[in-house]
CSV table of C-alpha atoms in Angstrom, one decimal:
chain,number,residue,atom,x,y,z
A,153,MET,CA,31.7,26.0,-65.1
A,154,CYS,CA,32.8,23.3,-67.4
A,155,LEU,CA,29.4,23.4,-69.2
A,156,ALA,CA,29.8,23.2,-72.9
A,157,ILE,CA,27.6,22.3,-75.8
A,158,PRO,CA,28.0,20.6,-79.2
A,159,VAL,CA,27.4,23.1,-82.0
A,160,ARG,CA,27.6,22.7,-85.8
A,161,ILE,CA,30.1,24.8,-87.9
A,162,GLU,CA,28.1,26.7,-90.5
A,163,ALA,CA,30.8,28.8,-92.1
A,164,LEU,CA,34.5,29.5,-91.6
A,165,ILE,CA,35.4,33.2,-91.2
A,166,ASP,CA,39.2,32.9,-90.9
A,167,ASP,CA,41.7,30.7,-89.1
A,168,GLU,CA,40.4,31.7,-85.7
A,169,ARG,CA,36.7,32.4,-86.2
A,170,ALA,CA,33.7,30.6,-87.5
A,171,LEU,CA,29.9,30.9,-87.5
A,172,ALA,CA,28.2,28.1,-85.6
A,173,ASP,CA,24.6,27.0,-85.3
A,174,ILE,CA,23.7,27.1,-81.6
A,175,GLY,CA,20.2,25.5,-81.2
A,176,GLY,CA,19.0,27.4,-84.3
A,177,LEU,CA,20.9,30.6,-83.6
A,178,ARG,CA,23.9,31.6,-85.7
A,179,LYS,CA,26.8,33.0,-83.6
A,180,GLU,CA,30.4,33.8,-84.2
A,181,ILE,CA,32.7,31.5,-82.1
A,182,ASN,CA,36.5,31.4,-81.6
A,183,THR,CA,38.1,28.3,-83.2
A,184,ALA,CA,41.8,29.0,-82.5
A,185,LEU,CA,42.1,25.9,-80.4
A,186,VAL,CA,40.9,23.4,-83.1
A,187,GLU,CA,42.8,22.5,-86.2
A,188,ASN,CA,41.5,21.4,-89.7
A,189,LEU,CA,38.0,22.5,-89.1
A,190,LYS,CA,35.4,22.1,-91.9
A,191,VAL,CA,31.8,23.2,-92.4
A,192,GLY,CA,29.5,20.6,-91.0
A,193,ASP,CA,31.9,19.5,-88.2
A,194,TYR,CA,30.5,19.5,-84.7
A,195,VAL,CA,32.6,21.1,-82.0
A,196,ILE,CA,32.3,21.4,-78.2
A,197,LEU,CA,31.7,25.1,-77.4
A,198,HIS,CA,32.8,26.5,-74.0
A,199,VAL,CA,32.6,30.2,-73.1
A,200,GLY,CA,32.7,31.2,-76.8
A,201,TYR,CA,35.6,28.9,-77.7
A,202,ALA,CA,35.6,25.6,-79.6
A,203,LEU,CA,37.5,23.1,-77.4
A,204,ASN,CA,37.5,20.0,-79.6
A,205,LYS,CA,35.9,18.3,-82.6
A,206,LEU,CA,33.3,15.6,-82.0
A,207,ASP,CA,34.0,12.3,-83.7
A,208,PRO,CA,30.8,11.2,-85.4
A,209,GLU,CA,32.0,7.5,-85.7
A,210,GLU,CA,32.8,7.2,-82.0
A,211,ALA,CA,29.4,8.8,-81.2
A,212,ALA,CA,27.7,6.2,-83.4
A,213,ARG,CA,29.6,3.4,-81.7
A,214,THR,CA,28.5,4.6,-78.2
A,215,LEU,CA,24.9,4.9,-79.4
A,216,ALA,CA,25.0,1.3,-80.9
A,217,LEU,CA,26.1,0.1,-77.5
A,218,PHE,CA,23.1,1.7,-75.9
A,219,GLU,CA,20.9,0.2,-78.6
A,220,GLU,CA,22.2,-3.3,-77.6
A,221,LEU,CA,21.4,-2.7,-74.0
A,222,GLY,CA,18.0,-1.5,-75.0
A,223,GLN,CA,17.4,-4.8,-76.8
A,224,LEU,CA,18.5,-6.7,-73.7
A,225,GLN,CA,16.1,-4.7,-71.5
A,226,ALA,CA,13.3,-5.4,-74.0
A,227,ALA,CA,14.0,-9.1,-73.7
A,228,ARG,CA,14.0,-8.9,-69.9
A,229,ASP,CA,10.7,-7.0,-70.0
A,230,ALA,CA,9.2,-9.7,-72.2
A,231,ALA,CA,10.4,-12.5,-70.0
A,232,LEU,CA,9.0,-10.8,-67.0
A,233,GLU,CA,5.6,-10.3,-68.6
A,234,GLU,CA,5.5,-14.0,-69.7
A,235,GLY,CA,6.4,-15.0,-66.2
A,236,GLU,CA,3.6,-12.9,-64.8
A,237,LEU,CA,1.1,-14.3,-67.3
A,238,SER,CA,2.0,-17.9,-66.5
A,239,MET,CA,1.7,-17.1,-62.8
A,240,GLU,CA,-1.8,-15.8,-63.4
A,241,GLY,CA,-2.6,-19.0,-65.4
A,242,LYS,CA,-1.6,-21.1,-62.4
A,243,ALA,CA,-3.7,-19.0,-60.0
B,625,MET,CA,20.1,19.2,-80.6
B,626,LYS,CA,22.4,16.6,-82.2
B,627,TYR,CA,24.8,14.8,-79.8
B,628,VAL,CA,22.5,15.9,-76.9
B,629,ASP,CA,19.0,14.5,-77.4
B,630,GLU,CA,20.0,11.0,-78.3
B,631,PHE,CA,22.1,10.8,-75.1
B,632,ARG,CA,19.1,11.7,-73.0
B,633,ASP,CA,16.7,8.9,-74.3
B,634,GLY,CA,14.5,7.7,-71.4
B,635,ASP,CA,14.1,4.1,-72.7
B,636,LYS,CA,17.8,3.7,-73.1
B,637,ALA,CA,18.4,5.1,-69.6
B,638,ARG,CA,16.0,2.5,-68.3
B,639,ALA,CA,17.9,-0.2,-70.2
B,640,ILE,CA,21.3,0.8,-68.9
B,641,ALA,CA,19.9,1.0,-65.4
B,642,GLY,CA,18.4,-2.4,-65.8
B,643,GLN,CA,21.8,-3.8,-66.8
B,644,ILE,CA,23.4,-2.1,-63.8
B,645,ARG,CA,20.8,-3.8,-61.5
B,646,GLN,CA,21.6,-7.2,-63.2
B,647,GLU,CA,25.4,-6.9,-62.8
B,648,ALA,CA,25.8,-5.1,-59.4
B,649,ASP,CA,26.6,-7.7,-56.8
B,650,PRO,CA,24.1,-7.4,-53.9
B,651,ALA,CA,26.8,-8.7,-51.5
B,652,ARG,CA,28.9,-5.6,-51.9
B,653,THR,CA,28.7,-1.8,-52.1
B,654,TYR,CA,30.0,0.3,-54.9
B,655,ASN,CA,31.1,3.8,-53.8
B,656,LEU,CA,31.8,5.9,-56.9
B,657,MET,CA,32.9,9.5,-57.0
B,658,GLU,CA,31.9,11.8,-59.8
B,659,PHE,CA,34.8,14.3,-59.6
B,660,CYS,CA,33.1,16.9,-61.7
B,661,GLY,CA,30.3,19.3,-60.7
B,662,GLY,CA,28.9,19.0,-64.2
B,663,HIS,CA,28.3,15.3,-63.5
B,664,THR,CA,26.8,16.1,-60.0
B,665,HIS,CA,24.4,18.4,-61.7
B,666,ALA,CA,23.4,15.9,-64.4
B,667,ILE,CA,23.0,13.1,-61.8
B,668,PHE,CA,20.4,15.1,-59.9
B,669,ARG,CA,18.7,16.8,-62.8
B,670,TYR,CA,18.0,13.4,-64.4
B,671,GLY,CA,17.2,11.5,-61.2
B,672,ILE,CA,20.0,9.0,-61.7
B,673,PRO,CA,20.3,8.0,-58.0
B,674,GLY,CA,16.6,6.8,-58.2
B,675,LEU,CA,17.6,4.4,-61.0
B,676,LEU,CA,20.4,2.8,-59.2
B,677,PRO,CA,20.2,-0.1,-56.7
B,678,PRO,CA,20.8,1.0,-53.1
B,679,ASN,CA,24.3,-0.6,-53.0
B,680,VAL,CA,25.6,1.7,-55.8
B,681,LYS,CA,26.3,5.0,-54.1
B,682,LEU,CA,27.6,8.2,-55.7
B,683,ILE,CA,29.9,10.5,-53.8
B,684,HIS,CA,30.1,14.1,-55.0
B,685,GLY,CA,33.7,15.3,-55.7
B,686,PRO,CA,35.3,18.8,-55.6
B,687,GLY,CA,35.1,19.5,-59.4
B,688,CYS,CA,33.3,22.8,-59.1
B,689,PRO,CA,35.7,25.7,-59.4
B,690,VAL,CA,33.5,28.2,-57.6
B,691,CYS,CA,33.1,25.7,-54.7
B,692,VAL,CA,36.8,25.1,-54.2
B,693,LEU,CA,38.1,28.6,-54.4
B,694,PRO,CA,39.2,29.6,-50.9
B,695,ILE,CA,37.5,32.6,-49.4
B,696,GLY,CA,40.8,34.4,-49.2
B,697,ARG,CA,41.1,34.5,-53.0
B,698,LEU,CA,37.6,35.9,-53.3
B,699,ASP,CA,38.4,38.5,-50.6
B,700,MET,CA,41.3,39.5,-52.8
B,701,ALA,CA,38.9,40.0,-55.8
B,702,VAL,CA,36.6,42.0,-53.5
B,703,GLU,CA,39.6,44.3,-52.7
B,704,LEU,CA,40.4,44.7,-56.3
B,705,ALA,CA,36.7,45.5,-57.2
B,706,ARG,CA,36.7,48.3,-54.5
B,707,ARG,CA,39.6,50.1,-56.2
B,708,PRO,CA,38.1,53.2,-57.9
B,709,ASP,CA,40.1,52.7,-61.1
B,710,VAL,CA,39.1,49.0,-61.6
B,711,ILE,CA,36.5,47.2,-63.6
B,712,LEU,CA,36.4,43.6,-62.4
B,713,CYS,CA,35.0,41.0,-64.8
B,714,THR,CA,34.2,37.4,-64.0
B,715,TYR,CA,31.8,34.5,-64.7
B,716,GLY,CA,28.3,34.7,-63.3
B,717,ASP,CA,28.5,32.1,-60.6
B,718,MET,CA,31.4,33.9,-59.0
B,719,LEU,CA,29.4,37.0,-58.2
B,720,ARG,CA,27.1,35.3,-55.7
B,721,VAL,CA,29.7,33.4,-53.6
B,722,PRO,CA,29.8,34.9,-50.0
B,723,GLY,CA,33.3,35.9,-48.9
B,724,SER,CA,34.5,36.9,-45.4
B,725,GLY,CA,31.7,38.6,-43.5
B,726,ARG,CA,29.3,37.3,-46.2
B,727,VAL,CA,30.5,40.0,-48.6
B,728,SER,CA,30.0,38.8,-52.2
B,729,LEU,CA,31.0,40.6,-55.5
B,730,MET,CA,27.3,41.2,-56.0
B,731,LYS,CA,27.2,43.1,-52.7
B,732,VAL,CA,30.3,45.0,-53.7
B,733,ARG,CA,28.6,45.9,-57.0
B,734,ALA,CA,25.6,47.3,-55.0
B,735,GLU,CA,28.1,49.6,-53.2
B,736,GLY,CA,28.6,51.3,-56.6
B,737,THR,CA,31.7,49.5,-57.8
B,738,ASP,CA,32.1,48.3,-61.4
B,739,VAL,CA,31.8,44.5,-61.4
B,740,ARG,CA,30.7,42.8,-64.7
B,741,MET,CA,29.5,39.4,-65.6
B,742,LEU,CA,31.1,37.8,-68.6
B,743,TYR,CA,29.8,35.2,-71.0
B,744,SER,CA,33.2,34.9,-72.7
B,745,PRO,CA,36.6,36.1,-71.5
B,746,ALA,CA,37.0,37.7,-74.9
B,747,ASP,CA,34.5,40.3,-73.8
B,748,ALA,CA,36.9,41.5,-71.1
B,749,ILE,CA,39.3,42.5,-73.9
B,750,THR,CA,36.5,44.5,-75.5
B,751,ILE,CA,35.7,46.2,-72.2
B,752,ALA,CA,39.4,47.1,-71.8
B,753,GLN,CA,39.5,48.7,-75.3
B,754,GLN,CA,36.3,50.6,-74.6
B,755,ASN,CA,37.5,51.9,-71.2
B,756,PRO,CA,41.1,53.1,-71.7
B,757,ASP,CA,41.0,55.2,-68.5
B,758,LYS,CA,40.1,52.2,-66.4
B,759,GLN,CA,42.0,49.1,-65.3
B,760,VAL,CA,40.1,46.0,-66.5
B,761,VAL,CA,40.8,42.9,-64.4
B,762,PHE,CA,39.5,39.4,-65.5
B,763,PHE,CA,39.0,37.3,-62.3
B,764,ALA,CA,39.8,33.9,-63.9
B,765,ILE,CA,38.7,30.7,-62.3
B,766,GLY,CA,38.2,27.2,-63.6
B,767,PHE,CA,39.7,23.8,-64.3
B,768,GLU,CA,41.5,22.7,-67.5
B,769,THR,CA,38.4,23.3,-69.7
B,770,THR,CA,38.4,27.0,-69.0
B,771,THR,CA,42.1,27.6,-68.9
B,772,PRO,CA,42.8,27.6,-72.7
B,773,PRO,CA,40.4,30.4,-73.4
B,774,THR,CA,42.1,32.5,-70.7
B,775,ALA,CA,45.5,31.7,-72.3
B,776,LEU,CA,44.2,32.9,-75.7
B,777,VAL,CA,42.9,36.1,-74.1
B,778,LEU,CA,46.4,36.8,-72.5
B,779,GLU,CA,48.0,36.2,-75.9
B,780,GLN,CA,45.6,38.6,-77.5
B,781,ALA,CA,46.2,41.3,-74.8
B,782,LYS,CA,50.0,41.0,-75.4
B,783,LYS,CA,49.5,41.2,-79.2
B,784,LEU,CA,47.3,44.3,-78.8
B,785,ASN,CA,49.8,45.9,-76.3
B,786,LEU,CA,46.9,46.5,-73.9
B,787,THR,CA,48.2,48.5,-70.9
B,788,ASN,CA,44.9,48.5,-68.9
B,789,PHE,CA,44.1,44.7,-68.9
B,790,SER,CA,45.2,42.0,-66.5
B,791,VAL,CA,44.2,38.6,-65.2
B,792,PHE,CA,43.7,37.5,-61.6
B,793,CYS,CA,44.5,33.9,-62.2
B,794,ASN,CA,42.9,31.1,-60.1
B,795,HIS,CA,43.0,28.2,-62.6
B,796,VAL,CA,43.3,24.8,-60.9
B,797,LEU,CA,44.2,21.3,-62.0
B,798,THR,CA,42.1,18.2,-61.8
B,799,PRO,CA,44.6,15.4,-61.4
B,800,ALA,CA,46.3,17.2,-58.5
B,801,ALA,CA,43.0,17.4,-56.7
B,802,MET,CA,42.3,13.7,-57.2
B,803,HIS,CA,45.6,12.9,-55.7
B,804,ALA,CA,44.7,15.2,-52.7
B,805,ILE,CA,41.4,13.4,-52.2
B,806,LEU,CA,43.2,10.1,-51.9
B,807,ASN,CA,45.7,11.5,-49.5
B,808,THR,CA,43.4,13.2,-46.9
B,809,PRO,CA,43.4,12.1,-43.2
B,810,GLU,CA,40.0,10.5,-43.9
B,811,ALA,CA,41.4,8.5,-46.8
B,812,ASP,CA,44.4,7.4,-44.7
B,813,SER,CA,42.2,6.3,-41.9
B,814,GLY,CA,39.7,4.5,-44.2
B,815,ALA,CA,36.8,6.9,-43.5
B,816,LEU,CA,36.7,7.8,-47.2
B,817,MET,CA,34.7,5.0,-48.9
B,818,LEU,CA,35.8,5.2,-52.5
B,819,ASP,CA,36.0,2.4,-55.1
B,820,GLY,CA,36.4,4.4,-58.3
B,821,PHE,CA,36.1,7.6,-60.2
B,822,ILE,CA,33.7,8.9,-62.9
B,823,GLY,CA,36.3,11.0,-64.7
B,824,PRO,CA,35.6,14.5,-66.0
B,825,ALA,CA,34.1,15.1,-69.5
B,826,HIS,CA,35.2,18.4,-70.8
B,827,VAL,CA,38.4,18.7,-68.8
B,828,SER,CA,39.4,15.4,-70.4
B,829,THR,CA,38.8,16.8,-74.0
B,830,VAL,CA,41.7,19.1,-73.2
B,831,ILE,CA,44.1,17.0,-71.1
B,832,GLY,CA,43.2,13.6,-72.6
B,833,SER,CA,42.8,10.4,-70.6
B,834,ALA,CA,46.6,9.8,-70.0
B,835,PRO,CA,46.8,12.0,-66.9
B,836,TYR,CA,44.5,9.6,-65.0
B,837,GLU,CA,46.7,6.6,-65.5
B,838,PRO,CA,48.4,7.0,-62.1
B,839,PHE,CA,45.2,6.4,-60.2
B,840,PRO,CA,44.7,2.8,-61.0
B,841,GLU,CA,48.5,2.2,-60.7
B,842,GLN,CA,49.2,4.1,-57.5
B,843,TYR,CA,46.0,3.8,-55.6
B,844,GLY,CA,44.1,0.9,-57.2
B,845,LYS,CA,41.2,3.1,-58.1
B,846,PRO,CA,39.6,2.7,-61.6
B,847,VAL,CA,38.6,5.7,-63.6
B,848,VAL,CA,36.0,5.9,-66.3
B,849,ILE,CA,35.8,9.2,-68.2
B,850,ALA,CA,32.2,10.0,-69.0
B,851,GLY,CA,30.3,12.6,-71.0
B,852,PHE,CA,27.8,15.0,-69.3
B,853,GLU,CA,24.6,13.5,-70.6
B,854,PRO,CA,22.6,11.1,-68.5
B,855,LEU,CA,23.2,8.0,-70.7
B,856,ASP,CA,26.9,8.7,-70.5
B,857,VAL,CA,26.9,8.8,-66.7
B,858,LEU,CA,24.8,5.6,-66.5
B,859,GLN,CA,27.1,3.8,-68.9
B,860,ALA,CA,30.2,4.9,-67.0
B,861,ILE,CA,28.7,3.6,-63.8
B,862,LEU,CA,28.1,0.2,-65.5
B,863,MET,CA,31.7,0.2,-66.8
B,864,LEU,CA,33.0,0.9,-63.3
B,865,ILE,CA,30.8,-1.9,-61.8
B,866,ARG,CA,32.2,-4.3,-64.5
B,867,GLN,CA,35.8,-3.4,-63.7
B,868,LEU,CA,35.2,-3.9,-59.9
B,869,ASN,CA,33.4,-7.2,-60.5
B,870,GLU,CA,36.1,-8.5,-62.7
B,871,GLY,CA,38.9,-7.3,-60.5
B,872,ARG,CA,40.2,-5.0,-63.3
B,873,CYS,CA,41.6,-1.6,-62.5
B,874,GLU,CA,42.2,0.7,-65.4
B,875,VAL,CA,41.4,4.0,-67.1
B,876,GLU,CA,38.5,3.6,-69.5
B,877,ASN,CA,36.9,6.1,-71.7
B,878,GLU,CA,33.1,6.3,-72.3
B,879,PHE,CA,33.3,9.8,-73.9
B,880,THR,CA,35.2,8.6,-76.9
B,881,ARG,CA,33.3,11.0,-79.2
B,882,ALA,CA,35.3,13.9,-77.7
B,883,VAL,CA,38.2,12.5,-75.6
B,884,THR,CA,41.4,10.9,-76.8
B,885,ARG,CA,44.4,9.6,-74.8
B,886,GLU,CA,46.4,12.7,-75.8
B,887,GLY,CA,43.7,15.4,-75.6
B,888,ASN,CA,44.0,18.7,-77.5
B,889,ALA,CA,47.7,19.1,-78.2
B,890,LYS,CA,47.3,22.7,-79.5
B,891,ALA,CA,45.4,23.8,-76.3
B,892,LYS,CA,47.9,22.0,-74.0
B,893,ALA,CA,50.9,23.7,-75.8
B,894,LEU,CA,49.2,27.1,-75.4
B,895,VAL,CA,48.6,26.6,-71.7
B,896,GLU,CA,52.2,25.5,-71.3
B,897,ARG,CA,53.4,28.7,-72.9
B,898,VAL,CA,51.2,31.2,-71.0
B,899,PHE,CA,51.1,29.6,-67.5
B,900,GLU,CA,53.4,28.0,-64.9
B,901,ARG,CA,52.5,25.7,-62.1
B,902,ARG,CA,52.3,27.3,-58.6
B,903,GLU,CA,54.4,25.6,-55.9
B,904,SER,CA,51.2,25.2,-53.9
B,905,PHE,CA,47.6,26.5,-53.9
B,906,GLU,CA,45.0,26.6,-51.2
B,907,TRP,CA,41.7,24.7,-52.0
B,908,ARG,CA,38.6,25.0,-49.9
B,909,GLY,CA,38.1,21.8,-48.1
B,910,LEU,CA,41.3,20.2,-49.3
B,911,GLY,CA,43.8,22.7,-47.9
B,912,ALA,CA,47.1,23.5,-49.6
B,913,ILE,CA,47.8,21.1,-52.5
B,914,PRO,CA,51.3,21.1,-54.1
B,915,HIS,CA,51.4,22.0,-57.9
B,916,SER,CA,47.7,22.1,-58.1
B,917,ALA,CA,47.1,25.5,-59.8
B,918,LEU,CA,48.5,27.8,-62.4
B,919,CYS,CA,50.0,31.3,-62.4
B,920,ILE,CA,50.9,33.5,-65.3
B,921,ALA,CA,54.3,32.8,-66.8
B,922,PRO,CA,57.1,35.5,-66.7
B,923,ALA,CA,56.7,36.3,-70.4
B,924,TYR,CA,53.1,37.5,-69.6
B,925,ALA,CA,53.9,39.0,-66.2
B,926,ALA,CA,52.8,42.5,-67.4
B,927,PHE,CA,49.2,41.1,-67.5
B,928,ASP,CA,49.3,39.5,-64.0
B,929,ALA,CA,46.9,41.3,-61.7
B,930,GLU,CA,48.6,39.9,-58.6
B,931,LYS,CA,51.9,41.7,-59.7
B,932,ARG,CA,50.3,44.8,-61.2
B,933,PHE,CA,48.3,45.6,-58.0
B,934,GLY,CA,50.8,44.1,-55.5
B,935,LEU,CA,48.1,41.8,-54.2
B,936,GLU,CA,48.8,40.0,-50.9
B,937,GLN,CA,47.4,36.6,-50.1
B,938,LEU,CA,44.4,36.9,-47.8
B,939,HIS,CA,43.2,34.1,-45.6
B,940,GLY,CA,39.5,34.7,-45.2
B,941,ARG,CA,37.0,33.6,-42.5
B,942,GLU,CA,34.9,30.5,-43.1
B,943,ASN,CA,31.4,30.3,-41.7
B,944,LYS,CA,32.0,27.8,-38.9
B,945,ALA,CA,28.7,25.9,-39.3
B,946,CYS,CA,29.2,25.4,-43.1
B,947,GLU,CA,30.0,21.9,-44.1
B,948,CYS,CA,31.3,22.7,-47.6
B,949,PRO,CA,34.8,21.7,-46.8
B,950,SER,CA,33.8,18.1,-45.7
B,951,ILE,CA,31.3,17.8,-48.6
B,952,LEU,CA,34.1,18.8,-51.0
B,953,ARG,CA,36.3,16.0,-49.6
B,954,GLY,CA,33.5,13.5,-50.2
B,955,VAL,CA,33.2,12.5,-46.5
B,956,LYS,CA,29.9,14.3,-45.8
B,957,ASN,CA,26.6,14.7,-47.7
B,958,PRO,CA,24.7,18.1,-48.0
B,959,ARG,CA,22.1,16.6,-45.7
B,960,ASP,CA,24.6,16.4,-42.9
B,961,CYS,CA,24.9,20.2,-42.8
B,962,SER,CA,22.8,22.0,-40.2
B,963,LEU,CA,22.5,25.0,-42.5
B,964,PHE,CA,21.2,23.0,-45.5
B,965,GLY,CA,17.8,24.3,-46.7
B,966,ASP,CA,17.4,26.6,-43.8
B,967,PRO,CA,18.9,29.1,-43.8
B,968,CYS,CA,21.2,28.1,-46.7
B,969,THR,CA,19.4,28.0,-50.1
B,970,PRO,CA,20.4,28.8,-53.7
B,971,ASP,CA,18.7,32.2,-53.2
B,972,ASN,CA,20.5,32.9,-50.0
B,973,PRO,CA,23.7,30.8,-50.2
B,974,LEU,CA,25.9,30.7,-47.1
B,975,GLY,CA,28.5,28.3,-48.6
B,976,SER,CA,30.0,28.0,-52.0
B,977,CYS,CA,28.5,24.6,-52.7
B,978,MET,CA,25.0,26.1,-52.6
B,979,VAL,CA,25.9,28.9,-55.2
B,980,SER,CA,26.9,27.2,-58.4
B,981,SER,CA,24.4,24.8,-60.1
B,982,GLU,CA,27.3,22.4,-60.1
B,983,GLY,CA,27.7,22.5,-56.3
B,984,ALA,CA,26.5,19.4,-54.5
B,985,CYS,CA,24.3,21.4,-52.1
B,986,ALA,CA,22.6,23.4,-54.9
B,987,ALA,CA,22.0,20.2,-57.0
B,988,TYR,CA,20.6,18.4,-53.9
B,989,TYR,CA,18.4,21.4,-53.0
B,990,SER,CA,17.1,21.9,-56.6
B,991,TYR,CA,16.4,18.3,-57.5
B,992,GLY,CA,16.8,15.9,-54.7
B,993,ARG,CA,15.7,17.3,-51.3
B,994,PHE,CA,12.3,15.7,-51.3
B,995,SER,CA,13.0,12.4,-53.0
B,996,ASP,CA,16.0,11.9,-50.8
B,997,SER,CA,14.1,12.3,-47.6
B,998,ARG,CA,11.5,9.8,-48.9
B,999,ILE,CA,14.2,7.2,-49.4
B,1000,ALA,CA,15.6,7.9,-46.0
B,1001,VAL,CA,12.2,7.3,-44.4
B,1002,GLU,CA,11.7,4.0,-46.3
B,1003,GLU,CA,15.1,2.8,-45.0
B,1004,VAL,CA,14.1,3.6,-41.5
B,1005,ASN,CA,10.8,1.8,-41.9
B,1006,VAL,CA,12.5,-1.3,-43.2
């Protein structure tokens, strides 16, 4: 029920309506709940209504955190591989 | 799709899961409840339980509006739909939930009544304008995410002076249900194993993170608000494990790209204007919870279907073998139900948790019923 998707605002129609790009499809959505909307903003769309704007800087920050964890995992994988190789060497 | 694909990256998922295995203390168990059905669905769809060490357990919460609506309220909608002058409109999931005597809105439609599935509540207004000789009723359900659109529709109906449109309001409130989970007899007796909450994604975009602050304070349960993508869920699990390991207990927000502490002020003010809190509301599985649901405010009473049609509260008959109530309280697993998989399936649901894709039973059935039995067998063999 609470399913909602991020969509990009393509054009503003009036204070309460906009055209949004939904996975390549342009559709009119209701934007009455969101203030100061601009073309290019991303909003969370739920049952035809924009609920909130997405904050691109915060999204980038979260992704950077995942990137760091990815590097940690790569280091763990490398250490594991090295360990296995040295084990083989001993055998 | 931007803001979706990058939060579903498989390598990153493996990395976060690796970090969870590093940091989870093998000497203890972590029992974490995802409140939201949207999270339950994501957890099974992306195979998250298989990425977690065995001592990190996920409990599925009651955050699925279709699942928690008591049968009596559905029976009231069935009564409405059977009135010859009524067109009843609602969201798709609601049509398949079996009411008393296994009568669903789908079955009522097969009797020849006019029941329609909506994509958006705005469509109900259009249907009312196109059918001036009929009474159009929007059977509204949902948590705080779905409430502001219903409020806008009520405002619009008032502006348009529609005399043939009303709303049968069943909107419910997340924090009230979280309090209820922590106050059940099982919670009091210690049978509810719960160390922290994965907080709702889209509900929180509307209400903000502030309404969760009582849970660490009053009950000592940390909350981490998470987005609905698999990396969001994994990261929130890692954040909860860190809080529990470090002895911290607070509200944290993983879904910062869409959730602030205050939420959407405009949407909150609108909901405040159009709705009032009910003294009490019945939840399936959790019973009557004080101040846990909304009704239509007096200024919009002309559009309240309960008043317009003089609806009386019905109580409904539960299927006695169905374990939905205990599953919704987080004390039983879908596998504990004797109906699960045979005869209760998504094609032939006997309980509400098997209907909606967000219901724990439906998610288990669709994505986890084979893998889970394999894990269970391995445990037995060990």
